[in-house]
mmCIF file of C-alpha atoms and ligand atoms in Angstrom:
data_model
loop_
_atom_site.group_PDB
_atom_site.id
_atom_site.type_symbol
_atom_site.label_atom_id
_atom_site.label_comp_id
_atom_site.label_asym_id
_atom_site.label_seq_id
_atom_site.Cartn_x
_atom_site.Cartn_y
_atom_site.Cartn_z
ATOM 1 C CA MET A 1 0.031 -0.172 0.103
ATOM 2 C CA ASN A 2 1.169 3.498 -0.667
ATOM 3 C CA LYS A 3 1.104 4.934 2.744
ATOM 4 C CA ILE A 4 2.504 8.248 3.398
ATOM 5 C CA ILE A 5 2.330 10.562 6.190
ATOM 6 C CA TYR A 6 0.864 13.646 4.656
ATOM 7 C CA LEU A 7 1.821 16.663 6.541
ATOM 8 C CA ASP A 8 1.423 19.197 4.076
ATOM 9 C CA ALA A 9 -2.214 20.461 4.017
ATOM 10 C CA ALA A 10 -1.186 24.128 3.690
ATOM 11 C CA ALA A 11 0.072 23.274 0.497
ATOM 12 C CA SER A 12 -3.006 21.339 -0.512
ATOM 13 C CA TYR A 13 -5.701 19.629 1.923
ATOM 14 C CA GLN A 14 -6.382 15.880 1.297
ATOM 15 C CA LYS A 15 -9.780 15.039 0.060
ATOM 16 C CA CYS A 16 -12.379 13.057 2.264
ATOM 17 C CA GLU A 17 -14.487 10.290 1.074
ATOM 18 C CA SER A 18 -17.849 12.418 0.868
ATOM 19 C CA VAL A 19 -16.037 15.285 -1.303
ATOM 20 C CA ILE A 20 -14.747 12.564 -3.629
ATOM 21 C CA GLN A 21 -18.093 10.678 -3.713
ATOM 22 C CA THR A 22 -19.868 14.047 -4.268
ATOM 23 C CA GLU A 23 -17.795 14.749 -7.614
ATOM 24 C CA ILE A 24 -18.202 11.151 -8.552
ATOM 25 C CA ASP A 25 -22.087 11.266 -8.183
ATOM 26 C CA PHE A 26 -22.123 14.510 -10.195
ATOM 27 C CA LEU A 27 -19.920 13.344 -13.018
ATOM 28 C CA THR A 28 -21.777 9.853 -13.288
ATOM 29 C CA ARG A 29 -25.223 10.747 -12.559
ATOM 30 C CA ASN A 30 -25.893 14.369 -12.652
ATOM 31 C CA TYR A 31 -23.494 16.032 -15.271
ATOM 32 C CA ALA A 32 -24.661 18.863 -17.569
ATOM 33 C CA ASN A 33 -23.357 22.376 -18.181
ATOM 34 C CA ALA A 34 -24.935 25.276 -15.921
ATOM 35 C CA GLY A 35 -26.587 28.510 -17.247
ATOM 36 C CA ARG A 36 -27.210 27.180 -20.607
ATOM 37 C CA GLY A 37 -29.949 24.464 -20.619
ATOM 38 C CA ILE A 38 -33.684 24.127 -19.783
ATOM 39 C CA CYS A 39 -33.903 20.536 -19.512
ATOM 40 C CA ALA A 40 -34.307 19.178 -15.895
ATOM 41 C CA ARG A 41 -30.736 18.025 -15.627
ATOM 42 C CA ALA A 42 -29.195 21.329 -16.769
ATOM 43 C CA VAL A 43 -31.538 23.220 -14.375
ATOM 44 C CA ALA A 44 -30.473 20.944 -11.594
ATOM 45 C CA VAL A 45 -27.016 21.940 -12.226
ATOM 46 C CA ASP A 46 -27.782 25.543 -12.001
ATOM 47 C CA ASP A 47 -29.496 24.643 -8.691
ATOM 48 C CA MET A 48 -26.491 22.947 -7.360
ATOM 49 C CA VAL A 49 -24.266 26.084 -8.147
ATOM 50 C CA GLN A 50 -26.716 28.390 -6.424
ATOM 51 C CA ARG A 51 -26.758 26.235 -3.535
ATOM 52 C CA CYS A 52 -23.030 26.229 -3.197
ATOM 53 C CA ARG A 53 -22.908 29.799 -3.902
ATOM 54 C CA ALA A 54 -25.174 30.292 -0.979
ATOM 55 C CA LYS A 55 -23.392 28.197 1.030
ATOM 56 C CA VAL A 56 -19.984 29.856 0.545
ATOM 57 C CA ALA A 57 -22.075 33.120 1.101
ATOM 58 C CA GLY A 58 -23.087 31.893 4.672
ATOM 59 C CA PHE A 59 -19.643 30.443 5.327
ATOM 60 C CA MET A 60 -18.284 34.109 4.823
ATOM 61 C CA ASN A 61 -21.381 36.172 6.219
ATOM 62 C CA ALA A 62 -21.559 37.520 2.606
ATOM 63 C CA ARG A 63 -24.586 38.005 0.189
ATOM 64 C CA THR A 64 -24.551 35.349 -2.952
ATOM 65 C CA ASP A 65 -24.339 38.210 -5.259
ATOM 66 C CA GLN A 66 -20.880 39.172 -3.811
ATOM 67 C CA ILE A 67 -19.628 35.624 -4.237
ATOM 68 C CA VAL A 68 -17.710 34.933 -7.617
ATOM 69 C CA PHE A 69 -16.376 31.442 -8.501
ATOM 70 C CA THR A 70 -12.747 31.643 -9.610
ATOM 71 C CA ALA A 71 -9.934 29.062 -10.206
ATOM 72 C CA GLY A 72 -8.480 29.825 -7.364
ATOM 73 C CA THR A 73 -6.670 32.561 -5.192
ATOM 74 C CA THR A 74 -3.866 33.267 -7.770
ATOM 75 C CA ASP A 75 -6.573 33.643 -10.519
ATOM 76 C CA ALA A 76 -8.752 35.997 -8.194
ATOM 77 C CA MET A 77 -5.555 38.160 -7.295
ATOM 78 C CA ASN A 78 -4.776 38.488 -11.053
ATOM 79 C CA MET A 79 -8.329 39.584 -11.748
ATOM 80 C CA LEU A 80 -8.228 42.219 -9.053
ATOM 81 C CA ALA A 81 -4.991 43.578 -10.305
ATOM 82 C CA ASN A 82 -6.925 44.473 -13.425
ATOM 83 C CA MET A 83 -10.190 45.257 -12.024
ATOM 84 C CA ILE A 84 -9.065 47.690 -9.306
ATOM 85 C CA PRO A 85 -8.038 51.207 -11.155
ATOM 86 C CA MET A 86 -4.531 51.950 -10.534
ATOM 87 C CA SER A 87 -2.470 54.691 -12.067
ATOM 88 C CA ALA A 88 0.846 56.376 -11.629
ATOM 89 C CA ARG A 89 -0.628 58.044 -8.654
ATOM 90 C CA THR A 90 -1.619 54.831 -6.743
ATOM 91 C CA LYS A 91 -0.132 53.959 -3.507
ATOM 92 C CA LEU A 92 0.062 50.200 -3.141
ATOM 93 C CA LEU A 93 0.823 48.913 0.382
ATOM 94 C CA VAL A 94 1.836 45.127 0.749
ATOM 95 C CA ALA A 95 3.554 43.362 3.698
ATOM 96 C CA ASP A 96 6.618 41.009 3.907
ATOM 97 C CA ILE A 97 4.397 38.111 4.937
ATOM 98 C CA ASP A 98 2.785 38.000 1.495
ATOM 99 C CA HIS A 99 2.643 35.165 -0.757
ATOM 100 C CA HIS A 100 3.883 35.824 -4.387
ATOM 101 C CA SER A 101 0.475 35.030 -5.570
ATOM 102 C CA ALA A 102 -1.164 37.883 -3.652
ATOM 103 C CA ARG A 103 1.783 40.538 -4.040
ATOM 104 C CA LEU A 104 2.994 40.003 -7.430
ATOM 105 C CA PRO A 105 -0.093 40.607 -9.576
ATOM 106 C CA PHE A 106 -0.488 44.294 -7.920
ATOM 107 C CA ASP A 107 3.340 44.884 -7.677
ATOM 108 C CA GLN A 108 3.783 44.362 -11.314
ATOM 109 C CA LYS A 109 0.716 46.375 -12.384
ATOM 110 C CA VAL A 110 1.839 49.271 -10.089
ATOM 111 C CA ARG A 111 5.472 49.044 -11.503
ATOM 112 C CA ALA A 112 4.303 49.141 -15.063
ATOM 113 C CA ARG A 113 2.302 52.316 -14.334
ATOM 114 C CA ALA A 114 5.243 53.973 -12.344
ATOM 115 C CA GLY A 115 2.999 53.996 -9.121
ATOM 116 C CA VAL A 116 4.415 53.787 -5.425
ATOM 117 C CA ILE A 117 4.952 50.554 -3.514
ATOM 118 C CA ASN A 118 5.135 50.764 0.367
ATOM 119 C CA VAL A 119 5.677 47.939 2.516
ATOM 120 C CA CYS A 120 3.674 47.756 5.758
ATOM 121 C CA PRO A 121 5.684 47.603 8.954
ATOM 122 C CA LEU A 122 5.681 44.417 10.990
ATOM 123 C CA ASP A 123 6.148 43.902 14.560
ATOM 124 C CA ASP A 124 8.965 41.905 16.178
ATOM 125 C CA LYS A 125 7.051 38.674 15.534
ATOM 126 C CA LEU A 126 6.560 39.388 11.936
ATOM 127 C CA ASN A 127 2.754 40.265 12.218
ATOM 128 C CA ILE A 128 1.316 43.258 10.698
ATOM 129 C CA ASP A 129 1.850 46.266 13.164
ATOM 130 C CA VAL A 130 -1.661 47.574 13.477
ATOM 131 C CA ASP A 131 -0.547 50.681 15.314
ATOM 132 C CA ASN A 132 1.776 51.760 12.317
ATOM 133 C CA VAL A 133 -0.390 50.984 9.120
ATOM 134 C CA PRO A 134 0.684 53.785 6.508
ATOM 135 C CA TYR A 135 -1.603 55.360 4.047
ATOM 136 C CA ALA A 136 -2.482 53.336 0.940
ATOM 137 C CA ASP A 137 -4.794 53.419 -1.834
ATOM 138 C CA VAL A 138 -4.792 49.702 -2.529
ATOM 139 C CA PHE A 139 -3.757 47.361 0.448
ATOM 140 C CA VAL A 140 -3.094 43.831 -0.135
ATOM 141 C CA ILE A 141 -3.468 42.171 3.301
ATOM 142 C CA THR A 142 -2.236 38.430 4.123
ATOM 143 C CA ALA A 143 -4.704 37.205 6.695
ATOM 144 C CA MET A 144 -2.390 34.238 7.622
ATOM 145 C CA SER A 145 1.279 33.735 6.203
ATOM 146 C CA ASN A 146 1.734 30.412 4.973
ATOM 147 C CA VAL A 147 5.186 30.457 6.267
ATOM 148 C CA LEU A 148 4.473 31.632 9.985
ATOM 149 C CA GLY A 149 0.774 30.648 10.245
ATOM 150 C CA MET A 150 -0.492 33.260 12.455
ATOM 151 C CA PRO A 151 -3.905 34.953 12.091
ATOM 152 C CA GLN A 152 -3.654 38.740 11.330
ATOM 153 C CA LYS A 153 -6.066 41.070 13.074
ATOM 154 C CA VAL A 154 -7.678 41.949 9.710
ATOM 155 C CA ALA A 155 -10.581 43.953 11.018
ATOM 156 C CA ASP A 156 -8.252 46.230 13.161
ATOM 157 C CA ILE A 157 -5.799 46.417 10.179
ATOM 158 C CA ILE A 158 -8.497 47.719 7.815
ATOM 159 C CA ARG A 159 -9.961 50.024 10.387
ATOM 160 C CA ALA A 160 -6.232 51.462 10.836
ATOM 161 C CA ALA A 161 -5.977 51.745 6.969
ATOM 162 C CA ARG A 162 -9.221 53.500 6.604
ATOM 163 C CA GLN A 163 -8.289 56.068 9.280
ATOM 164 C CA LYS A 164 -5.513 56.885 6.977
ATOM 165 C CA ASN A 165 -7.639 56.703 3.792
ATOM 166 C CA PRO A 166 -11.286 56.218 4.030
ATOM 167 C CA ASN A 167 -11.214 55.272 0.352
ATOM 168 C CA VAL A 168 -8.466 52.515 0.689
ATOM 169 C CA VAL A 169 -9.280 49.430 -1.358
ATOM 170 C CA THR A 170 -8.466 46.397 0.701
ATOM 171 C CA VAL A 171 -7.780 43.092 -0.827
ATOM 172 C CA VAL A 172 -7.515 40.123 1.808
ATOM 173 C CA ASP A 173 -5.651 36.798 0.777
ATOM 174 C CA ALA A 174 -7.414 34.439 3.096
ATOM 175 C CA ALA A 175 -5.814 31.087 1.255
ATOM 176 C CA GLN A 176 -4.284 30.007 4.548
ATOM 177 C CA TYR A 177 -6.770 31.611 6.915
ATOM 178 C CA VAL A 178 -9.993 30.099 5.618
ATOM 179 C CA VAL A 179 -9.239 26.538 6.856
ATOM 180 C CA HIS A 180 -8.478 27.591 10.441
ATOM 181 C CA GLU A 181 -10.574 30.605 11.218
ATOM 182 C CA LYS A 182 -14.103 32.013 10.430
ATOM 183 C CA ILE A 183 -14.188 34.712 7.830
ATOM 184 C CA ASP A 184 -16.564 37.261 8.535
ATOM 185 C CA VAL A 185 -16.452 39.968 5.514
ATOM 186 C CA ARG A 186 -18.828 42.377 7.557
ATOM 187 C CA ALA A 187 -16.670 42.249 10.572
ATOM 188 C CA TRP A 188 -13.666 42.887 8.501
ATOM 189 C CA ASN A 189 -15.372 45.631 6.424
ATOM 190 C CA CYS A 190 -13.061 44.695 3.399
ATOM 191 C CA ASP A 191 -13.453 45.219 -0.271
ATOM 192 C CA PHE A 192 -12.248 41.864 -1.612
ATOM 193 C CA VAL A 193 -11.371 38.395 -0.069
ATOM 194 C CA CYS A 194 -9.806 35.404 -2.173
ATOM 195 C CA TRP A 195 -9.331 31.882 -1.134
ATOM 196 C CA SER A 196 -8.782 28.414 -2.926
ATOM 197 C CA GLY A 197 -11.112 25.349 -2.472
ATOM 198 C CA HIS A 198 -8.252 22.939 -2.540
ATOM 199 C CA LYS A 199 -6.852 24.332 0.789
ATOM 200 C CA ILE A 200 -10.023 23.435 2.737
ATOM 201 C CA GLY A 201 -10.325 19.884 1.222
ATOM 202 C CA ALA A 202 -12.117 20.654 -1.838
ATOM 203 C CA ASP A 203 -10.800 20.112 -5.468
ATOM 204 C CA THR A 204 -8.025 22.086 -7.418
ATOM 205 C CA GLY A 205 -9.442 24.524 -10.030
ATOM 206 C CA VAL A 206 -12.006 26.318 -7.916
ATOM 207 C CA GLY A 207 -11.835 29.339 -5.788
ATOM 208 C CA VAL A 208 -13.920 32.133 -4.110
ATOM 209 C CA LEU A 209 -13.630 35.724 -4.806
ATOM 210 C CA TYR A 210 -15.789 37.852 -2.519
ATOM 211 C CA ILE A 211 -16.506 41.448 -3.849
ATOM 212 C CA LYS A 212 -18.204 44.036 -1.471
ATOM 213 C CA ASN A 213 -19.628 46.330 -4.128
ATOM 214 C CA PRO A 214 -19.979 44.050 -7.123
ATOM 215 C CA GLU A 215 -21.911 46.803 -9.097
ATOM 216 C CA SER A 216 -18.863 49.186 -8.844
ATOM 217 C CA TYR A 217 -16.528 47.143 -10.727
ATOM 218 C CA MET A 218 -16.096 46.079 -14.240
ATOM 219 C CA PRO A 219 -15.419 42.572 -15.468
ATOM 220 C CA VAL A 220 -11.962 41.813 -16.901
ATOM 221 C CA LYS A 221 -12.726 38.299 -18.389
ATOM 222 C CA PHE A 222 -15.202 38.122 -21.234
ATOM 223 C CA GLY A 223 -17.045 35.440 -22.820
ATOM 224 C CA GLY A 224 -20.101 33.459 -22.479
ATOM 225 C CA GLY A 225 -22.565 33.436 -19.513
ATOM 226 C CA MET A 226 -21.982 37.214 -18.605
ATOM 227 C CA VAL A 227 -23.864 38.974 -21.457
ATOM 228 C CA ASN A 228 -27.536 39.831 -20.973
ATOM 229 C CA LYS A 229 -27.980 41.159 -24.584
ATOM 230 C CA ILE A 230 -25.966 42.557 -27.565
ATOM 231 C CA VAL A 231 -27.596 44.860 -30.095
ATOM 232 C CA GLY A 232 -25.289 46.431 -32.512
ATOM 233 C CA ASP A 233 -22.417 47.984 -30.479
ATOM 234 C CA LYS A 234 -24.386 48.088 -27.204
ATOM 235 C CA ILE A 235 -23.913 45.291 -24.937
ATOM 236 C CA THR A 236 -25.800 45.001 -21.609
ATOM 237 C CA TRP A 237 -23.891 42.716 -19.054
ATOM 238 C CA ASN A 238 -25.659 40.154 -16.757
ATOM 239 C CA ASN A 239 -25.875 41.249 -12.985
ATOM 240 C CA PRO A 240 -23.293 40.138 -10.531
ATOM 241 C CA PRO A 241 -21.992 37.596 -9.792
ATOM 242 C CA ASP A 242 -22.578 36.139 -13.283
ATOM 243 C CA VAL A 243 -20.870 39.125 -15.202
ATOM 244 C CA PHE A 244 -17.628 38.143 -13.303
ATOM 245 C CA GLU A 245 -17.685 34.456 -14.374
ATOM 246 C CA ALA A 246 -17.255 34.296 -18.035
ATOM 247 C CA GLY A 247 -16.874 30.871 -19.632
ATOM 248 C CA THR A 248 -18.037 27.453 -18.222
ATOM 249 C CA LEU A 249 -17.539 27.158 -14.361
ATOM 250 C CA PRO A 250 -15.536 24.356 -12.813
ATOM 251 C CA LEU A 251 -18.893 22.519 -12.060
ATOM 252 C CA THR A 252 -17.422 19.223 -10.595
ATOM 253 C CA GLN A 253 -15.339 21.287 -8.137
ATOM 254 C CA ILE A 254 -18.199 23.380 -7.217
ATOM 255 C CA ALA A 255 -20.188 20.369 -6.282
ATOM 256 C CA GLY A 256 -17.169 19.144 -4.116
ATOM 257 C CA LEU A 257 -16.818 22.565 -2.648
ATOM 258 C CA ALA A 258 -20.026 22.677 -1.022
ATOM 259 C CA GLN A 259 -19.387 19.323 0.465
ATOM 260 C CA ALA A 260 -16.141 20.282 1.583
ATOM 261 C CA ILE A 261 -17.409 23.344 3.438
ATOM 262 C CA ASP A 262 -19.961 20.996 5.177
ATOM 263 C CA GLU A 263 -17.037 18.753 6.338
ATOM 264 C CA LEU A 264 -14.893 21.671 7.475
ATOM 265 C CA ASN A 265 -17.851 23.135 9.506
ATOM 266 C CA GLN A 266 -18.005 19.872 11.509
ATOM 267 C CA ASN A 267 -14.116 19.246 11.756
ATOM 268 C CA ARG A 268 -11.454 21.710 11.483
ATOM 269 C CA PRO A 269 -7.802 20.867 11.757
ATOM 270 C CA ASN A 270 -6.554 20.035 15.254
ATOM 271 C CA MET A 271 -4.061 22.679 16.284
ATOM 272 C CA GLU A 272 -3.145 20.513 19.358
ATOM 273 C CA LEU A 273 -1.158 18.502 16.854
ATOM 274 C CA ILE A 274 1.000 21.454 15.942
ATOM 275 C CA LYS A 275 1.454 22.490 19.627
ATOM 276 C CA TYR A 276 2.464 18.701 20.358
ATOM 277 C CA ALA A 277 5.015 18.687 17.503
ATOM 278 C CA PHE A 278 6.264 22.201 18.542
ATOM 279 C CA ASP A 279 7.088 20.982 22.202
ATOM 280 C CA GLU A 280 8.628 17.956 20.976
ATOM 281 C CA LEU A 281 10.883 19.854 18.255
ATOM 282 C CA GLN A 282 11.923 22.395 20.944
ATOM 283 C CA LYS A 283 13.738 19.442 22.828
ATOM 284 C CA ILE A 284 16.015 18.622 19.856
ATOM 285 C CA GLN A 285 19.211 20.236 19.593
ATOM 286 C CA ASN A 286 20.149 21.718 15.993
ATOM 287 C CA VAL A 287 16.314 22.326 15.409
ATOM 288 C CA LYS A 288 15.410 26.091 15.387
ATOM 289 C CA ILE A 289 11.674 26.943 15.300
ATOM 290 C CA LEU A 290 10.721 29.904 13.499
ATOM 291 C CA SER A 291 6.906 29.956 13.972
ATOM 292 C CA GLU A 292 4.914 30.391 17.343
ATOM 293 C CA ARG A 293 3.739 27.774 19.267
ATOM 294 C CA ASP A 294 0.103 28.728 18.799
ATOM 295 C CA ALA A 295 0.500 29.307 15.014
ATOM 296 C CA CYS A 296 -1.380 27.084 12.685
ATOM 297 C CA VAL A 297 2.051 25.705 10.919
ATOM 298 C CA LEU A 298 5.234 24.666 12.312
ATOM 299 C CA THR A 299 8.159 26.036 10.334
ATOM 300 C CA PHE A 300 11.752 25.193 11.402
ATOM 301 C CA VAL A 301 15.405 24.697 10.063
ATOM 302 C CA VAL A 302 17.979 22.366 10.988
ATOM 303 C CA ASP A 303 21.464 23.667 11.904
ATOM 304 C CA ALA A 304 24.079 22.709 9.094
ATOM 305 C CA MET A 305 21.500 20.916 6.846
ATOM 306 C CA HIS A 306 19.938 22.159 3.603
ATOM 307 C CA VAL A 307 16.348 22.019 3.910
ATOM 308 C CA LEU A 308 16.011 20.201 0.431
ATOM 309 C CA ASP A 309 18.344 17.436 1.850
ATOM 310 C CA PHE A 310 15.938 17.363 5.099
ATOM 311 C CA GLY A 311 13.060 17.360 2.873
ATOM 312 C CA ALA A 312 14.388 14.305 0.761
ATOM 313 C CA LEU A 313 15.484 12.366 4.012
ATOM 314 C CA MET A 314 11.701 12.879 5.369
ATOM 315 C CA GLY A 315 10.394 11.774 2.134
ATOM 316 C CA ALA A 316 12.651 8.587 2.145
ATOM 317 C CA ARG A 317 10.546 7.752 5.394
ATOM 318 C CA ASP A 318 7.505 8.525 3.702
ATOM 319 C CA VAL A 319 6.754 11.873 5.485
ATOM 320 C CA CYS A 320 5.601 14.546 3.176
ATOM 321 C CA LEU A 321 6.438 18.020 4.180
ATOM 322 C CA ARG A 322 6.990 21.384 2.297
ATOM 323 C CA VAL A 323 10.600 22.618 2.122
ATOM 324 C CA GLY A 324 12.018 25.798 0.441
ATOM 325 C CA ASN A 325 10.865 29.387 0.112
ATOM 326 C CA MET A 326 7.240 28.547 -0.136
ATOM 327 C CA CYS A 327 6.557 31.329 -2.613
ATOM 328 C CA ALA A 328 7.231 33.751 0.143
ATOM 329 C CA SER A 329 10.437 35.271 -0.561
ATOM 330 C CA TRP A 330 9.964 38.518 1.341
ATOM 331 C CA VAL A 331 9.690 36.795 4.622
ATOM 332 C CA PHE A 332 12.618 34.800 4.204
ATOM 333 C CA ALA A 333 14.576 38.030 3.382
ATOM 334 C CA ARG A 334 13.480 39.275 6.680
ATOM 335 C CA LEU A 335 14.252 35.817 8.362
ATOM 336 C CA ASN A 336 17.702 35.896 6.579
ATOM 337 C CA LEU A 337 17.177 32.520 5.281
ATOM 338 C CA ASP A 338 16.677 30.960 1.848
ATOM 339 C CA GLY A 339 13.967 28.500 3.053
ATOM 340 C CA ALA A 340 12.618 26.278 5.636
ATOM 341 C CA ILE A 341 10.725 23.291 6.589
ATOM 342 C CA ARG A 342 6.940 23.393 7.300
ATOM 343 C CA LEU A 343 4.647 20.889 8.970
ATOM 344 C CA SER A 344 0.830 21.591 8.582
ATOM 345 C CA VAL A 345 -2.022 19.230 9.165
ATOM 346 C CA GLY A 346 -5.588 18.758 8.112
ATOM 347 C CA ALA A 347 -8.410 17.298 10.072
ATOM 348 C CA TYR A 348 -7.541 13.828 8.841
ATOM 349 C CA ASN A 349 -4.085 13.842 10.686
ATOM 350 C CA THR A 350 -3.558 12.001 13.982
ATOM 351 C CA ILE A 351 -1.299 12.051 16.742
ATOM 352 C CA ASP A 352 0.387 8.853 15.430
ATOM 353 C CA ASP A 353 1.341 10.911 12.111
ATOM 354 C CA ILE A 354 3.049 13.453 14.404
ATOM 355 C CA LYS A 355 4.883 11.083 16.697
ATOM 356 C CA TYR A 356 6.142 9.397 13.527
ATOM 357 C CA PHE A 357 7.277 12.633 12.112
ATOM 358 C CA VAL A 358 9.141 13.668 15.649
ATOM 359 C CA LYS A 359 10.781 10.112 15.389
ATOM 360 C CA SER A 360 11.887 10.635 11.942
ATOM 361 C CA VAL A 361 13.295 14.174 12.650
ATOM 362 C CA LYS A 362 15.347 12.614 15.719
ATOM 363 C CA GLU A 363 16.641 9.740 13.411
ATOM 364 C CA ILE A 364 17.761 12.565 10.912
ATOM 365 C CA VAL A 365 19.429 15.216 13.051
ATOM 366 C CA LYS A 366 21.051 12.978 15.443
HETATM 367 C C1 LIG B 401 -1.031 32.807 1.758
HETATM 368 C C2 LIG B 401 -1.232 32.292 0.196
HETATM 369 N N1 LIG B 401 -1.775 32.879 -0.704
HETATM 370 C C3 LIG B 401 -1.925 32.628 -1.908
HETATM 371 C C4 LIG B 401 -1.673 31.278 -2.263
HETATM 372 C C5 LIG B 401 -1.993 30.759 -3.722
HETATM 373 O O1 LIG B 401 -2.850 29.760 -3.821
HETATM 374 P P1 LIG B 401 -3.288 29.060 -5.047
HETATM 375 O O2 LIG B 401 -2.095 28.401 -5.607
HETATM 376 O O3 LIG B 401 -4.264 27.848 -4.646
HETATM 377 O O4 LIG B 401 -3.955 30.079 -6.114
HETATM 378 C C6 LIG B 401 -1.201 30.339 -1.214
HETATM 379 C C7 LIG B 401 -0.785 28.933 -1.670
HETATM 380 O O5 LIG B 401 -0.062 28.291 -1.144
HETATM 381 C C8 LIG B 401 -0.967 30.758 -0.058
HETATM 382 O O6 LIG B 401 -0.390 30.056 0.816
#
């Protein structure tokens, strides 16, 4: 049997039986396109998509017209970098805990327009410094770093940014946050939130973009399903969210997403496992832990050992971890490191997985 100890949920979460079965049922018994047919089968697919949209809206405390299905966080961030007006006068604010996917789409756009990019101060634990948020026109906020795993005080950060500029456009990357903490877009008072289905146990290829004021933005993708009428040169778009969803949606993945949310609502990853691993690793000489004990991931380095060598040795023991810079170059520049080793857990992981991990680390560093 191909048994591995999978401790890499933060890269992508394993899928539970009910999510897989939901997708199989959809593909084998209920498949049709959405938004295009009037036969009972096609209408049932429309209903399935709307039910999932309503579930996502409830999950984030949003309205259904504010929920847009995307291909994932990266896709949504690239959409937003084209949707949010930015000029040479735009002051973009980012932070060094950002993932490449959140920061680069905006960074590249603002650079191309010769706008200003400022970096938000972090405190001594590399959390966003709520008391020192500078002025911004557009602010990309990472709700949880994929390297350090600490939930940021998103509502406070946005409140501080709005004190400097009431019109600041706030974009929240919740790719890591979503599986651990409840998202409440009203409490956050943010303009946009993005996350990926595969980080909560749904399939790859589906993600969610929340838009606070969908009527205020124009689509940046064009195609089928978003047009109400074209008469000569006059185009009338469909209402949100359809206007932002050009082309065929990832229907199978949307079916699985609704199921994954149900599973997550019942069973979130157990952070006691991270604390246990933290306490055990702290006893091992040569291991230097970078994350906090109450973080949602455990990130560390081993003295005099390259992280890729460590990852290969763990792999040889069937332990699957993330090693390297984790697409978060800026935080590693702050840490003065090229990369690290990260352990993360899903609801499917057990204490035995962590004990095996600890035993393997001890064997490798001894
Ligand atoms: C914090 C963060 N943001 C964005 C992303 C990008 O997500 P995706 O690759 O699903 O688009 C990731 C993925 O690891 C992430 O951890």
